[in-house]
C-alpha cells in the first residue's frame, strides 16, 4: 500500500498522523480521501450497485434501495458506551467502561479489520460551515454505504478540508463494519460483525464504532457526535445539544415564530417538522427534524441550529395523508432507502405509504412478498435518507449560521393515559421539571393493555454523553443566564392519549397546528389558560377547533387531569428520581415534585 498521506487534502498534522496510525492498525488495501463531489457519489453508488448492496430505483431519480443484514437494523443501546474517565460521570443511564480498557479491547477488533477493503476519510461539518465556531469531524470508515450517506446527512468534502487547517479542532470518528475480506473470499451485500461496540470518549471528543453499518451506529456525525459528544461539549461551553425538531410557523397576520420540540424516537418529530397545518392561514416550514443545537444570541435569546443536512426518517407510516411533504421530498430523488420493500417496477413501498399494498413486492429480507405473507414487507425501523435542501417546505433560514430564535419548546412522549394533550409550564424551572419526567410507553401494547412506561428525560435517554443529574442542572443553569422573559416557554404535549375504547383522543398530525397556535398565542398574551395542579391548560374554548371534525368530548378527555392517574404517576416519578442518585439530582427538581404532590393533595 502506498503511504496514505501522500494524497491527503489537508496538512493538518494531527489528521495526517491519525489516518496513518489507523491505516497501520486496520490494514486496508487502499486509502481514499473523500472530496464529497457528485463524481464521487456516482463512483461509489455504482460500486455499491455492482457489489449487490444497492439496487438502483427506476422510478426515483438517483435513488437506491438497500437491505441490511437482518441483525443490523437499529441502534444498539446495550452495546453503546460512554467511556468517561470516571464511571460516575457517565451516570446511571449509560453503559460505561474504563476508556483505557475499552480502547484495549477495541484495538484488537480494529486490528486488520479493513483488510481487503478501502478506507475512506471523510471530513464533515455539523451545522453551517460559516458558523462562528463551526463544529468539524473526520470519520474514517470502510463502508461505501456510510461514505455516500454522510454526503447526504452532513456538509462534507473539499469545502471542509479547506477549513481543516493545522490546529483546527475536530472530533475523531473511527468506524469499521468489522468484516475483513481475505484473498478469494466473496463479499456479502451488507458486511458487519456480530460483535458491536458504539463507544464514546467524551473527554477526548472521540468516537469508536465497530461492527455495525446501521445509520445511528455508523453515521457518526448524527447521534454519536451531534448528541452524545455534543451534549458534553455543550455542558462545558454553556449551550444545549438536543433531540429536537425545529419548525418555523407564520400566522395569518404574518407573525413568525420558531419552535423546537423533543419527542423520543418514533414519537413524531419528523412528522411535526413537516407539519401541514389544518388551521386556516397558517404556514409551517421545516428547519430540522431530529437534532437542535441551542445557543444564546447577543440579544439574550436562545437560537437553534440544525447540525444536519439530511433527513434519516422512519419510513413506515409515512404517506400522503400523514406526511405529504416527506413524500414530495423523496419524489425528487437523490435518496437512499434502507430496509423498505421494493416494487416490481423499481419503486419503494412500506406499510402506511398507501392504504392497500401492491400485489407483489420484494421485502426487506429480499424475499418475494404478497399481502398474504403475514409479515410486514418493510422493517418497522426502515429509513429513508434524503437531503433537507430538496424538502418543499424547507425554510430558507435552515442554513443560517446564527440559527433561529426559539419562542417555545415542546416536550412530549407516547402515553395512553395520564399526560394531557397540552400543558404550559409555569416557569423555566417548572418546565425543566416536566421535561425531566418525560416518558413514553412501548408501542406494541395489545388493545386495552397499558404499555410499559419508560422515563426518557428530554427525549435524550439514549443520547446523553454524561450524567443525567448534571444534565438537569445544566438545563436549570441555562435558565439563569438570561432574562426570564427572553427564554422560550416550555410546553408538555401528548398526541397519543387514548380513551376507554383504545382510540386516540386527539386526531394528531396536521391538527397539532391547533395546539401550536394556542401555545404561540399564550406567548403573545392573547390566549386564556387555567391553573391546574400540573400546569397551565387551555380554558374551555381557548383552543381554536374551527372546522375540526372530531368528537369534542374526546378532546375534553384528552385535556383531563385525572388525580387517580397522577397518584400512580407520582410513584413512577419517585422511582425514576431515586435511580438518579441523591447528590446529583438537583434539589429544585425534588422541590418541584413535592410541590406537585401538594397541589394534587396526594399522600
Ligand atoms: P426518530 O427519527 O426515530 O427520532 O423518530 P421521530 O420522532 O422523528 O418519529 P416520526 O415522526 O417518524 O414518528 C413516527 C410515528 O409516530 C409514526 O407511527 C407516526 O404515524 C406517529 N405519529 C407522528 N405524529 C403523530 C400524531 O400527531 N398522532 C399520532 N397518533 N401519531 C403520530
Ligand atoms: Mn432521533
Ligand atoms: Mn425522525
Coordinates of C-alpha atoms and ligand atoms in Angstrom, one line a residue:
X1 CA 0.0 0.0 0.0
X2 CA 1.3 3.5 -0.8
X3 CA 1.6 5.9 2.1
X4 CA -2.0 7.1 2.7
X5 CA -0.9 10.6 3.5
X6 CA 0.7 11.4 0.1
X7 CA -2.7 12.2 -1.3
X8 CA -4.1 14.0 1.8
X9 CA -6.2 17.1 1.0
X10 CA -5.2 18.6 4.4
X11 CA -1.9 19.5 6.0
X12 CA -3.5 19.3 9.5
X13 CA -0.7 17.3 11.2
X14 CA -3.0 15.6 13.7
X15 CA -5.3 14.3 11.0
X16 CA -2.5 13.1 8.8
X17 CA -0.8 11.2 11.7
X18 CA -4.1 9.8 12.9
X19 CA -5.0 8.5 9.5
X20 CA -1.5 6.9 9.2
X21 CA -1.9 5.3 12.5
X22 CA -5.4 3.9 11.8
X23 CA -4.3 2.6 8.3
X24 CA -1.4 0.8 10.0
X25 CA -3.8 -0.8 12.5
X26 CA -6.7 -1.7 10.2
X27 CA -4.7 -2.7 7.1
X28 CA -7.0 -1.6 4.3
X29 CA -6.0 -2.2 0.6
X30 CA -6.3 1.4 -0.2
X31 CA -7.0 4.8 1.5
X32 CA -9.3 7.3 -0.2
X33 CA -9.7 10.9 1.0
X34 CA -13.3 11.8 0.1
X35 CA -14.0 15.1 -1.7
X36 CA -17.8 14.9 -1.3
X37 CA -18.3 15.6 -5.1
X38 CA -21.1 14.4 -7.4
X39 CA -18.5 12.4 -9.2
X40 CA -17.6 10.6 -6.0
X41 CA -21.3 9.9 -5.3
X42 CA -21.6 8.4 -8.8
X43 CA -18.5 6.3 -8.5
X44 CA -19.4 4.9 -5.0
X45 CA -23.1 4.3 -5.7
X46 CA -22.2 2.5 -9.0
X47 CA -19.7 0.3 -7.0
X48 CA -22.5 -0.4 -4.4
X49 CA -24.8 -1.5 -7.2
X50 CA -22.2 -3.7 -8.8
X51 CA -21.5 -5.4 -5.5
X52 CA -25.2 -6.0 -4.8
X53 CA -25.6 -3.7 -1.8
X54 CA -27.7 -1.2 -3.7
X55 CA -30.4 -1.6 -6.3
X56 CA -30.9 1.5 -8.5
X57 CA -34.6 2.5 -8.4
X58 CA -36.0 3.0 -11.8
X59 CA -38.9 5.1 -10.6
X60 CA -37.0 7.6 -8.5
X61 CA -34.1 9.7 -9.9
X62 CA -30.6 9.0 -8.5
X63 CA -32.1 6.8 -5.7
X64 CA -31.2 3.4 -4.3
X65 CA -32.7 0.6 -2.4
X66 CA -30.7 -1.3 0.2
X67 CA -31.3 -4.2 2.6
X68 CA -29.2 -4.6 5.7
X69 CA -28.2 -7.8 7.4
X70 CA -31.4 -8.8 9.4
X71 CA -29.4 -8.4 12.6
X72 CA -28.2 -4.9 11.9
X73 CA -31.4 -2.8 11.7
X74 CA -31.3 -0.4 14.6
X75 CA -29.3 1.5 17.2
X76 CA -27.9 -1.0 19.8
X77 CA -28.4 0.7 23.2
X78 CA -26.9 -2.3 25.1
X79 CA -23.7 -2.0 23.0
X80 CA -23.4 1.8 23.4
X81 CA -20.9 3.0 25.9
X82 CA -20.0 6.4 27.4
X83 CA -16.3 5.9 28.3
X84 CA -15.7 8.9 30.6
X85 CA -12.6 8.7 32.8
X86 CA -14.8 8.2 35.9
X87 CA -17.8 5.9 35.9
X88 CA -19.7 8.4 38.0
X89 CA -19.6 10.9 35.1
X90 CA -21.4 8.6 32.7
X91 CA -24.3 8.4 35.2
X92 CA -26.9 5.7 35.9
X93 CA -28.5 5.8 32.4
X94 CA -25.4 4.9 30.4
X95 CA -23.2 1.8 29.9
X96 CA -19.7 2.6 31.0
X97 CA -16.3 1.0 30.5
X98 CA -12.9 2.5 31.5
X99 CA -11.6 4.3 28.4
X100 CA -8.2 2.6 28.6
X101 CA -9.8 -0.8 28.9
X102 CA -12.3 -0.1 26.1
X103 CA -9.5 1.1 23.7
X104 CA -7.5 -2.1 24.5
X105 CA -10.5 -4.3 23.7
X106 CA -11.5 -2.4 20.6
X107 CA -8.0 -2.0 19.2
X108 CA -7.9 -5.8 18.9
X109 CA -11.2 -5.7 16.9
X110 CA -9.9 -3.0 14.7
X111 CA -6.6 -4.7 14.0
X112 CA -6.7 -5.9 10.4
X113 CA -10.4 -5.1 10.3
X114 CA -10.2 -3.3 6.9
X115 CA -8.2 -6.0 5.1
X116 CA -9.4 -6.3 1.5
X117 CA -11.4 -3.1 1.8
X118 CA -11.0 0.6 1.1
X119 CA -10.6 3.0 3.9
X120 CA -12.4 6.3 3.3
X121 CA -11.5 9.5 5.1
X122 CA -14.5 11.9 5.3
X123 CA -14.2 15.5 6.5
X124 CA -17.5 16.9 7.7
X125 CA -19.0 19.9 9.5
X126 CA -22.1 19.7 11.7
X127 CA -24.1 22.9 11.1
X128 CA -23.3 25.6 8.6
X129 CA -19.7 25.9 7.5
X130 CA -19.7 29.7 8.0
X131 CA -20.8 29.4 11.7
X132 CA -18.9 31.5 14.2
X133 CA -17.4 28.3 15.6
X134 CA -18.0 25.5 13.1
X135 CA -18.0 22.0 14.6
X136 CA -15.8 19.7 12.5
X137 CA -15.4 16.0 12.4
X138 CA -13.3 13.5 10.5
X139 CA -14.7 10.0 10.0
X140 CA -12.7 7.0 8.9
X141 CA -14.8 4.2 7.6
X142 CA -14.5 1.1 5.5
X143 CA -18.1 1.3 4.3
X144 CA -19.1 2.9 0.9
X145 CA -22.7 3.0 2.2
X146 CA -21.5 5.2 5.1
X147 CA -19.5 7.4 2.7
X148 CA -22.4 8.1 0.5
X149 CA -24.9 8.5 3.4
X150 CA -22.5 11.1 5.0
X151 CA -22.7 13.1 1.8
X152 CA -26.5 13.4 2.3
X153 CA -26.5 13.9 6.1
X154 CA -23.6 16.3 6.6
X155 CA -21.7 19.1 4.9
X156 CA -18.7 17.3 3.8
X157 CA -15.8 17.1 1.4
X158 CA -13.5 19.7 -0.2
X159 CA -15.0 22.8 1.4
X160 CA -14.5 21.2 4.8
X161 CA -10.9 20.0 4.0
X162 CA -10.1 23.6 3.0
X163 CA -11.2 24.7 6.5
X164 CA -9.3 22.0 8.4
X165 CA -6.0 23.8 8.8
X166 CA -3.4 23.0 11.4
X167 CA -4.7 23.4 14.9
X168 CA -8.4 23.3 14.0
X169 CA -10.4 21.2 16.5
X170 CA -12.2 18.2 15.1
X171 CA -14.0 15.1 16.5
X172 CA -12.2 11.9 15.7
X173 CA -14.7 9.3 14.4
X174 CA -13.4 5.9 13.7
X175 CA -15.7 3.3 12.1
X176 CA -15.4 -0.2 10.7
X177 CA -18.1 -2.7 9.8
X178 CA -15.7 -5.3 11.2
X179 CA -15.7 -7.6 8.2
X180 CA -12.2 -8.0 6.7
X181 CA -12.1 -9.7 3.3
X182 CA -9.3 -12.2 2.8
X183 CA -7.9 -13.2 -0.6
X184 CA -10.5 -15.3 -2.5
X185 CA -13.3 -14.5 0.0
X186 CA -16.6 -13.3 -1.6
X187 CA -18.2 -10.2 -0.1
X188 CA -21.8 -10.0 1.2
X189 CA -24.2 -7.2 0.4
X190 CA -24.2 -5.9 3.9
X191 CA -20.9 -6.6 5.7
X192 CA -21.0 -6.3 9.5
X193 CA -19.8 -8.2 12.6
X194 CA -22.0 -9.9 15.2
X195 CA -19.9 -8.2 17.9
X196 CA -20.7 -4.5 18.1
X197 CA -19.3 -1.6 20.1
X198 CA -20.5 2.0 19.8
X199 CA -18.1 3.8 22.1
X200 CA -17.7 7.5 23.1
X201 CA -14.8 9.1 24.8
X202 CA -16.3 12.4 25.8
X203 CA -13.2 14.0 27.3
X204 CA -11.2 13.2 24.2
X205 CA -14.1 14.1 21.8
X206 CA -13.5 10.7 20.2
X207 CA -15.9 8.1 18.8
X208 CA -15.0 4.5 18.0
X209 CA -17.7 2.4 16.3
X210 CA -17.2 -1.2 15.4
X211 CA -19.4 -4.0 13.8
X212 CA -22.5 -2.2 12.5
X213 CA -23.4 -0.4 9.3
X214 CA -26.8 0.9 10.6
X215 CA -27.2 4.7 10.4
X216 CA -27.5 5.6 14.1
X217 CA -24.4 3.4 14.8
X218 CA -22.3 4.2 11.8
X219 CA -23.1 7.7 10.5
X220 CA -21.0 9.1 13.4
X221 CA -21.9 12.8 12.8
X222 CA -25.5 12.0 13.9
X223 CA -26.4 10.6 17.3
X224 CA -22.7 9.9 18.3
X225 CA -21.3 13.3 17.6
X226 CA -24.3 15.7 17.4
X227 CA -26.0 14.4 20.6
X228 CA -23.6 12.3 22.8
X229 CA -20.3 14.1 22.3
X230 CA -22.0 17.5 21.6
X231 CA -24.1 17.2 24.8
X232 CA -20.8 17.1 26.7
X233 CA -19.3 19.9 24.7
X234 CA -22.5 21.9 25.3
X235 CA -22.3 21.3 29.0
X236 CA -18.7 22.5 29.1
X237 CA -19.4 25.6 26.8
X238 CA -22.8 26.7 28.0
X239 CA -25.2 25.6 25.3
X240 CA -27.6 22.7 24.6
X241 CA -27.4 19.8 22.1
X242 CA -30.9 18.2 22.0
X243 CA -33.1 15.6 20.3
X244 CA -35.4 18.2 18.8
X245 CA -37.0 19.2 15.6
X246 CA -37.0 22.9 14.6
X247 CA -40.1 24.4 12.9
X248 CA -41.0 27.9 11.5
X249 CA -44.6 29.0 11.9
X250 CA -46.2 32.0 10.3
X251 CA -49.6 33.2 11.5
X252 CA -52.3 34.6 9.2
X253 CA -51.1 38.1 10.4
X254 CA -47.7 37.2 9.1
X255 CA -46.1 36.9 12.6
X256 CA -43.2 34.5 12.6
X257 CA -42.3 32.2 15.4
X258 CA -39.7 29.4 15.6
X259 CA -40.3 26.5 17.9
X260 CA -38.4 23.3 18.9
X261 CA -39.8 20.0 20.1
X262 CA -38.3 17.0 21.7
X263 CA -40.1 13.6 21.4
X264 CA -38.5 10.2 21.9
X265 CA -37.6 8.1 18.8
X266 CA -40.6 7.2 16.6
X267 CA -42.9 9.7 18.5
X268 CA -43.5 12.2 15.8
X269 CA -40.6 14.7 15.4
X270 CA -40.1 14.2 11.6
X271 CA -43.9 14.4 11.2
X272 CA -44.2 17.6 13.2
X273 CA -41.2 19.1 11.4
X274 CA -43.0 18.8 8.1
X275 CA -46.4 19.8 9.5
X276 CA -49.2 20.6 7.1
X277 CA -51.3 22.9 9.3
X278 CA -55.1 22.4 9.1
X279 CA -55.7 25.9 10.7
X280 CA -56.6 28.4 8.0
X281 CA -53.9 31.0 7.1
X282 CA -51.0 29.3 8.9
X283 CA -47.9 28.1 7.2
X284 CA -45.2 25.8 8.6
X285 CA -41.7 25.5 7.3
X286 CA -39.1 22.9 8.1
X287 CA -35.6 23.7 9.6
X288 CA -34.7 20.4 11.3
X289 CA -36.3 17.0 12.1
X290 CA -34.1 15.3 14.7
X291 CA -31.4 17.4 16.3
X292 CA -31.1 21.0 17.5
X293 CA -28.1 22.9 18.9
X294 CA -29.3 25.8 21.0
X295 CA -27.0 28.7 21.9
X296 CA -27.6 32.2 23.3
X297 CA -27.5 35.0 20.8
X298 CA -26.2 38.5 21.6
X299 CA -29.8 39.6 22.3
X300 CA -30.1 37.0 25.1
X301 CA -32.5 34.7 23.3
X302 CA -31.8 31.0 22.5
X303 CA -31.0 30.4 18.9
X304 CA -31.4 26.9 17.3
X305 CA -29.3 25.4 14.5
X306 CA -29.9 22.0 12.8
X307 CA -26.5 20.4 12.6
X308 CA -27.6 18.0 9.9
X309 CA -28.1 18.4 6.1
X310 CA -30.4 15.4 5.6
X311 CA -33.3 13.6 7.0
X312 CA -32.9 10.0 8.2
X313 CA -36.5 9.3 8.7
X314 CA -38.7 6.4 9.8
X315 CA -40.3 5.1 6.6
X316 CA -43.4 3.1 7.8
X317 CA -46.4 5.3 8.5
X318 CA -45.1 8.0 6.1
X319 CA -47.7 8.6 3.4
X320 CA -49.5 11.3 1.5
X321 CA -52.1 11.6 4.3
X322 CA -49.7 11.7 7.3
X323 CA -46.6 13.4 5.8
X324 CA -47.2 14.7 2.3
X325 CA -44.1 16.9 2.4
X326 CA -41.8 14.0 3.2
X327 CA -43.3 12.1 0.3
X328 CA -42.7 15.1 -2.0
X329 CA -39.1 15.3 -0.8
X330 CA -38.5 11.7 -1.7
X331 CA -40.1 12.1 -5.1
X332 CA -37.2 14.4 -6.0
X333 CA -34.8 11.5 -5.8
X334 CA -31.2 11.6 -4.5
X335 CA -32.2 9.3 -1.7
X336 CA -31.1 6.0 -0.1
X337 CA -33.8 3.7 1.3
X338 CA -32.8 1.0 3.8
X339 CA -34.9 -2.0 4.7
X340 CA -38.1 -0.9 2.9
X341 CA -39.8 -3.1 0.3
X342 CA -39.2 -2.8 -3.4
X343 CA -41.9 -2.8 -6.1
X344 CA -41.6 -4.9 -9.3
X345 CA -41.4 -1.7 -11.4
X346 CA -38.4 -0.3 -9.4
X347 CA -40.0 1.9 -6.7
X348 CA -40.2 1.6 -3.0
X349 CA -43.1 0.7 -0.6
X350 CA -43.7 0.4 3.1
X351 CA -46.6 -0.2 5.5
X352 CA -48.7 3.0 5.7
X353 CA -47.5 4.5 2.4
X354 CA -50.8 3.6 0.7
X355 CA -54.0 2.0 2.1
X356 CA -53.6 -1.1 0.0
X357 CA -50.2 -2.7 -0.7
X358 CA -49.1 -3.7 -4.2
X359 CA -49.9 -7.3 -5.1
X360 CA -46.3 -8.3 -5.2
X361 CA -43.1 -6.9 -3.6
X362 CA -39.5 -7.8 -2.7
X363 CA -39.5 -7.5 1.1
X364 CA -36.7 -6.1 3.2
X365 CA -35.2 -9.6 3.6
X366 CA -35.0 -9.8 -0.2
X367 CA -37.8 -12.4 -0.4
X368 CA -41.0 -12.5 -2.5
X369 CA -43.8 -10.8 -0.6
X370 CA -47.6 -10.8 -1.2
X371 CA -50.3 -9.3 1.0
X372 CA -50.9 -12.8 2.4
X373 CA -47.3 -13.2 3.6
X374 CA -48.3 -12.4 7.1
X375 CA -45.2 -10.3 7.8
X376 CA -44.6 -6.6 7.2
X377 CA -42.8 -6.0 3.9
X378 CA -40.7 -3.2 5.3
X379 CA -38.8 -3.4 8.6
X380 CA -40.6 -1.3 11.3
X381 CA -37.4 0.8 11.6
X382 CA -36.7 1.1 7.9
X383 CA -35.4 4.5 7.0
X384 CA -35.1 7.0 4.1
X385 CA -32.0 9.2 3.8
X386 CA -32.6 12.3 1.8
X387 CA -31.3 15.9 1.5
X388 CA -33.1 18.6 3.5
X389 CA -32.5 21.1 0.8
X390 CA -34.9 19.4 -1.5
X391 CA -37.8 19.4 1.0
X392 CA -40.6 21.6 -0.5
X393 CA -41.3 23.1 2.9
X394 CA -37.7 23.8 3.9
X395 CA -37.3 27.3 5.4
X396 CA -34.6 29.4 3.8
X397 CA -33.2 30.0 7.3
X398 CA -32.3 26.3 7.7
X399 CA -28.8 27.2 6.6
X400 CA -28.4 30.4 8.7
X401 CA -25.1 30.1 10.6
X402 CA -26.6 32.0 13.6
X403 CA -29.7 29.8 13.8
X404 CA -33.3 30.9 14.5
X405 CA -34.6 32.4 17.8
X406 CA -36.8 29.9 19.6
X407 CA -40.1 31.1 21.1
X408 CA -41.3 27.8 22.5
X409 CA -40.0 24.3 23.4
X410 CA -42.4 21.3 23.3
X411 CA -41.7 18.1 25.1
X412 CA -43.8 15.0 24.5
X413 CA -44.0 11.3 24.7
X414 CA -46.3 8.5 23.8
X415 CA -48.6 8.0 26.7
X416 CA -52.0 6.2 26.5
X417 CA -53.1 7.7 29.9
X418 CA -52.4 10.5 32.4
X419 CA -50.5 13.1 30.3
X420 CA -52.9 15.7 28.9
X421 CA -52.9 17.0 25.4
X422 CA -51.1 20.2 26.3
X423 CA -49.8 21.8 29.5
X424 CA -47.9 25.1 29.8
X425 CA -45.1 25.2 32.4
X426 CA -45.3 28.0 35.0
X427 CA -41.6 28.9 34.6
X428 CA -38.4 27.6 33.1
X429 CA -37.6 25.6 36.3
X430 CA -41.1 24.0 36.2
X431 CA -40.6 23.3 32.5
X432 CA -37.3 21.6 33.2
X433 CA -39.0 19.5 35.9
X434 CA -41.7 18.4 33.4
X435 CA -39.1 17.5 30.8
X436 CA -37.0 15.6 33.4
X437 CA -40.0 13.3 34.0
X438 CA -40.8 12.8 30.3
X439 CA -41.8 9.3 29.5
X440 CA -43.0 7.1 26.6
X441 CA -44.5 3.7 26.5
X442 CA -43.8 0.7 24.3
X443 CA -45.8 0.8 21.2
X444 CA -46.7 -2.9 20.6
X445 CA -49.1 -3.0 23.6
X446 CA -52.2 -5.1 22.8
X447 CA -55.6 -3.4 22.8
X448 CA -56.6 -2.3 26.3
X449 CA -53.3 -3.2 27.8
X450 CA -51.2 -0.5 29.3
X451 CA -47.8 -0.2 27.7
X452 CA -44.5 -0.3 29.6
X453 CA -43.7 3.3 30.6
X454 CA -40.0 4.2 30.4
X455 CA -38.7 7.6 31.5
X456 CA -36.9 9.4 28.7
X457 CA -35.9 12.7 30.1
X458 CA -35.9 15.5 27.4
X459 CA -36.2 12.5 24.9
X460 CA -32.4 12.2 25.5
X461 CA -32.1 8.9 27.4
X462 CA -30.2 7.1 24.7
X463 CA -28.2 10.1 23.7
X464 CA -26.7 11.7 26.9
X465 CA -22.9 11.9 26.9
X466 CA -22.7 12.4 30.7
X467 CA -24.5 12.1 34.0
X468 CA -28.3 12.7 33.7
X469 CA -28.3 14.6 37.0
X470 CA -25.6 17.0 35.8
X471 CA -27.6 17.4 32.6
X472 CA -30.7 18.5 34.6
X473 CA -28.5 21.0 36.5
X474 CA -27.2 22.3 33.2
X475 CA -30.7 22.9 31.9
X476 CA -31.5 24.8 35.1
X477 CA -28.3 26.9 34.8
X478 CA -29.2 27.8 31.2
X479 CA -32.4 29.3 32.6
X480 CA -30.4 31.7 34.8
X481 CA -28.2 33.1 32.1
X482 CA -30.7 35.5 30.5
X483 CA -33.8 37.4 31.4
X484 CA -36.7 35.0 32.2
X485 CA -38.8 36.9 29.6
X486 CA -36.3 36.0 26.8
X487 CA -36.3 32.3 27.5
X488 CA -38.5 30.0 25.3
X489 CA -41.8 29.0 27.1
X490 CA -41.8 25.3 27.8
X491 CA -44.9 23.2 26.9
X492 CA -45.7 19.5 27.6
X493 CA -47.8 17.7 25.0
X494 CA -49.1 14.2 24.4
X495 CA -50.7 13.4 21.0
X496 CA -51.2 9.7 22.0
X497 CA -53.7 9.7 24.9
X498 CA -56.4 7.0 24.4
X499 CA -60.0 6.6 25.5
X500 CA -61.7 3.6 27.1
X501 CA -62.3 2.3 23.5
X502 CA -58.5 2.5 23.0
X503 CA -58.9 5.1 20.2
X504 CA -56.7 8.2 20.2
X505 CA -58.4 11.1 21.9
X506 CA -56.8 13.6 19.5
X507 CA -56.5 13.4 15.7
X508 CA -52.9 14.5 15.6
X509 CA -50.7 15.2 12.6
X510 CA -51.9 18.4 10.8
X511 CA -54.4 19.1 13.6
X512 CA -51.4 19.6 16.0
X513 CA -51.2 23.1 14.5
X514 CA -54.2 24.0 16.8
X515 CA -52.1 23.2 19.8
X516 CA -49.1 25.1 18.5
X517 CA -51.4 28.1 17.8
X518 CA -52.7 28.2 21.4
X519 CA -49.1 28.0 22.6
X520 CA -48.0 30.9 20.4
X521 CA -51.0 33.0 21.5
X522 CA -50.0 32.3 25.1
X523 CA -46.6 33.7 24.3
X524 CA -48.2 36.7 22.7
X525 CA -50.5 37.1 25.7
X526 CA -53.8 36.6 23.8
X527 CA -54.9 33.1 24.8
X528 CA -56.6 32.1 28.1
X529 CA -55.3 29.4 30.4
X530 CA -56.5 27.8 33.6
X531 CA -54.3 26.8 36.6
X532 CA -54.3 23.1 37.2
X533 CA -52.1 21.1 39.7
X534 CA -49.7 20.1 36.8
X535 CA -49.5 23.4 35.0
X536 CA -51.5 25.8 32.8
X537 CA -54.1 24.4 30.4
X538 CA -56.4 25.9 27.8
X539 CA -59.7 27.3 29.2
X540 CA -62.7 25.7 27.5
X541 CA -63.0 27.4 24.2
X542 CA -59.4 28.7 24.1
X543 CA -58.3 26.1 21.6
X544 CA -59.3 27.0 18.0
X545 CA -61.2 24.0 16.9
X546 CA -62.9 25.7 13.9
X547 CA -63.7 23.1 11.2
X548 CA -62.4 20.2 13.2
X549 CA -64.5 17.1 12.6
X550 CA -63.7 15.2 15.8
X551 CA -65.7 14.3 18.8
X552 CA -65.3 17.3 21.2
X553 CA -66.0 15.1 24.2
X554 CA -62.8 13.2 23.3
X555 CA -60.8 16.4 23.2
X556 CA -62.1 17.3 26.6
X557 CA -61.0 13.8 27.8
X558 CA -57.6 14.4 26.2
X559 CA -57.3 17.5 28.3
X560 CA -58.4 16.0 31.6
X561 CA -56.1 15.9 34.7
X562 CA -57.1 12.7 36.5
X563 CA -56.0 12.7 40.1
X564 CA -56.0 8.9 40.4
X565 CA -53.8 8.6 37.3
X566 CA -51.5 11.2 38.8
X567 CA -51.1 9.4 42.1
X568 CA -49.7 6.5 40.0
X569 CA -47.5 8.9 38.0
X570 CA -46.1 10.4 41.2
X571 CA -44.9 7.0 42.3
X572 CA -43.3 6.4 38.9
X573 CA -41.5 9.8 39.1
X574 CA -40.4 8.9 42.6
X575 CA -38.9 5.7 41.4
X576 CA -37.2 7.5 38.5
X577 CA -35.7 10.2 40.6
X578 CA -34.5 7.6 43.1
X579 CA -32.4 5.9 40.4
X580 CA -30.5 9.2 39.7
X581 CA -28.7 9.3 43.0
X582 CA -29.3 11.8 45.7
X583 CA -26.4 14.2 45.4
X584 CA -26.7 14.6 41.7
X585 CA -30.4 15.2 41.3
X586 CA -30.8 19.0 41.6
X587 CA -32.8 19.9 44.8
X588 CA -35.1 22.2 42.9
X589 CA -36.4 19.2 40.9
X590 CA -37.2 17.4 44.2
X591 CA -38.9 20.5 45.4
X592 CA -41.0 20.8 42.2
X593 CA -42.0 17.2 42.7
X594 CA -43.0 17.9 46.4
X595 CA -45.0 21.0 45.2
X596 CA -46.8 18.9 42.6
X597 CA -47.7 16.3 45.2
X598 CA -49.1 19.0 47.4
X599 CA -51.1 20.6 44.6
X600 CA -52.6 17.2 43.8
X601 CA -53.3 16.8 47.5
X602 CA -51.6 13.4 47.2
X603 CA -50.2 11.5 50.2
Ligands
LIG1 P1 -36.7 9.4 15.2 O1 -36.5 9.8 13.8 O2 -36.5 7.9 15.4 O3 -36.1 10.2 16.3 O4 -38.3 9.5 15.5 P2 -39.4 10.7 15.1 O5 -39.7 11.4 16.4 O6 -38.9 11.5 14.0 O7 -40.7 9.9 14.8 P3 -41.6 10.0 13.5 O8 -42.1 11.4 13.2 O9 -41.0 9.3 12.4 O10 -42.9 9.3 14.1 C1 -43.2 8.0 13.8 C2 -44.5 7.5 14.4 O11 -45.3 8.5 15.1 C3 -45.4 7.0 13.3 O12 -46.0 5.8 13.7 C4 -46.4 8.1 13.1 O13 -47.6 7.7 12.5 C5 -46.6 8.6 14.5 N1 -47.2 9.9 14.7 C6 -46.5 11.1 14.4 N2 -47.3 12.2 14.7 C7 -48.4 11.7 15.2 C8 -49.6 12.3 15.8 O14 -49.7 13.5 15.8 N3 -50.6 11.5 16.2 C9 -50.4 10.1 16.2 N4 -51.4 9.4 16.7 N5 -49.3 9.5 15.7 C10 -48.3 10.3 15.2
LIG2 MN1 -34.0 10.6 16.5
LIG3 MN1 -37.3 11.3 12.7

